[in-house]
């Protein structure tokens, strides 16, 4: 019996290859999911680090401004003392 349709033997051959392929795809999807979770954790860690660096930078900026202000005040006192 030959015809255009697929024979039962063809379905069995196809099924024989599809089951391992399906298992491999399932394992691959699980690995991708785990990689995605690790990537998400790494991104969160990087965001936390960036926030910490930003806060440190802000504190340093404030300290720098305070030191510059103190230095300017000191220079003004020295200039005033030169006139006295």
Tab-separated table of C-alpha atoms in Angstrom:
chain	number	residue	atom	x	y	z
A	1	UNK	CA	0.000	0.000	0.000
A	2	UNK	CA	1.762	3.064	-1.179
A	3	UNK	CA	0.330	6.491	-1.122
A	4	UNK	CA	0.795	10.060	-0.173
A	5	UNK	CA	0.132	9.503	3.551
A	6	UNK	CA	2.790	8.568	6.082
A	7	UNK	CA	2.870	4.900	7.015
A	8	UNK	CA	2.847	3.579	10.550
A	9	UNK	CA	6.495	2.550	10.228
A	10	UNK	CA	7.390	6.131	9.365
A	11	UNK	CA	5.562	7.363	12.466
A	12	UNK	CA	7.452	4.847	14.602
A	13	UNK	CA	10.795	5.939	13.143
A	14	UNK	CA	9.896	9.554	13.746
A	15	UNK	CA	8.770	8.779	17.301
A	16	UNK	CA	12.020	6.892	17.907
A	17	UNK	CA	13.993	10.095	17.209
A	18	UNK	CA	11.550	12.527	18.789
A	19	UNK	CA	11.622	11.064	22.314
A	20	UNK	CA	15.384	11.566	22.880
A	21	UNK	CA	15.180	14.943	21.182
A	22	UNK	CA	12.369	15.953	23.516
A	23	UNK	CA	14.369	14.834	26.555
A	24	UNK	CA	17.427	16.741	25.360
A	25	UNK	CA	15.363	19.863	24.721
A	26	UNK	CA	13.861	19.553	28.188
A	27	UNK	CA	17.335	19.309	29.769
A	28	UNK	CA	18.527	22.226	27.677
A	29	UNK	CA	15.528	24.330	28.770
A	30	UNK	CA	16.266	23.487	32.419
A	31	UNK	CA	19.916	24.501	31.969
A	32	UNK	CA	18.844	27.770	30.354
A	33	UNK	CA	16.463	28.415	33.240
A	34	UNK	CA	19.254	27.845	35.770
A	35	UNK	CA	21.598	30.095	33.795
A	36	UNK	CA	18.897	32.770	33.755
A	37	UNK	CA	18.524	32.542	37.532
A	38	UNK	CA	22.289	32.851	38.046
A	39	UNK	CA	22.436	35.759	35.611
A	40	UNK	CA	19.600	37.476	37.481
A	41	UNK	CA	21.472	36.997	40.783
A	42	UNK	CA	24.686	38.368	39.251
A	43	UNK	CA	22.875	41.406	37.867
A	44	UNK	CA	21.326	42.062	41.292
A	45	UNK	CA	24.788	41.805	42.881
A	46	UNK	CA	26.185	44.261	40.322
A	47	UNK	CA	23.309	46.677	40.981
A	48	UNK	CA	23.959	46.482	44.732
A	49	UNK	CA	27.662	47.103	44.145
A	50	UNK	CA	26.921	50.060	41.888
A	51	UNK	CA	24.579	51.540	44.506
A	52	UNK	CA	27.255	51.095	47.167
A	53	UNK	CA	29.866	52.750	44.936
A	54	UNK	CA	27.465	55.607	44.235
A	55	UNK	CA	26.859	56.144	47.953
A	56	UNK	CA	30.615	56.078	48.631
A	57	UNK	CA	31.173	58.554	45.815
A	58	UNK	CA	28.546	60.891	47.272
A	59	UNK	CA	30.201	60.730	50.704
A	60	UNK	CA	33.598	61.452	49.148
A	61	UNK	CA	32.145	64.387	47.232
A	62	UNK	CA	30.733	65.839	50.444
A	63	UNK	CA	34.044	65.301	52.244
A	64	UNK	CA	35.927	66.907	49.369
A	65	UNK	CA	33.587	69.893	49.428
A	66	UNK	CA	34.040	70.221	53.196
A	67	UNK	CA	37.831	70.043	52.899
A	68	UNK	CA	37.822	72.594	50.090
A	69	UNK	CA	35.592	74.882	52.168
A	70	UNK	CA	37.882	74.472	55.175
A	71	UNK	CA	40.917	75.162	53.012
A	72	UNK	CA	39.305	78.302	51.585
A	73	UNK	CA	38.448	79.464	55.099
A	74	UNK	CA	41.997	78.831	56.218
A	75	UNK	CA	43.355	80.738	53.223
A	76	UNK	CA	41.051	83.667	54.021
A	77	UNK	CA	42.280	83.672	57.631
A	78	UNK	CA	45.893	83.660	56.422
A	79	UNK	CA	45.170	86.566	54.059
A	80	UNK	CA	43.523	88.495	56.882
A	81	UNK	CA	46.487	87.842	59.142
A	82	UNK	CA	48.826	89.221	56.476
A	83	UNK	CA	47.052	92.550	56.679
A	84	UNK	CA	47.153	92.667	60.465
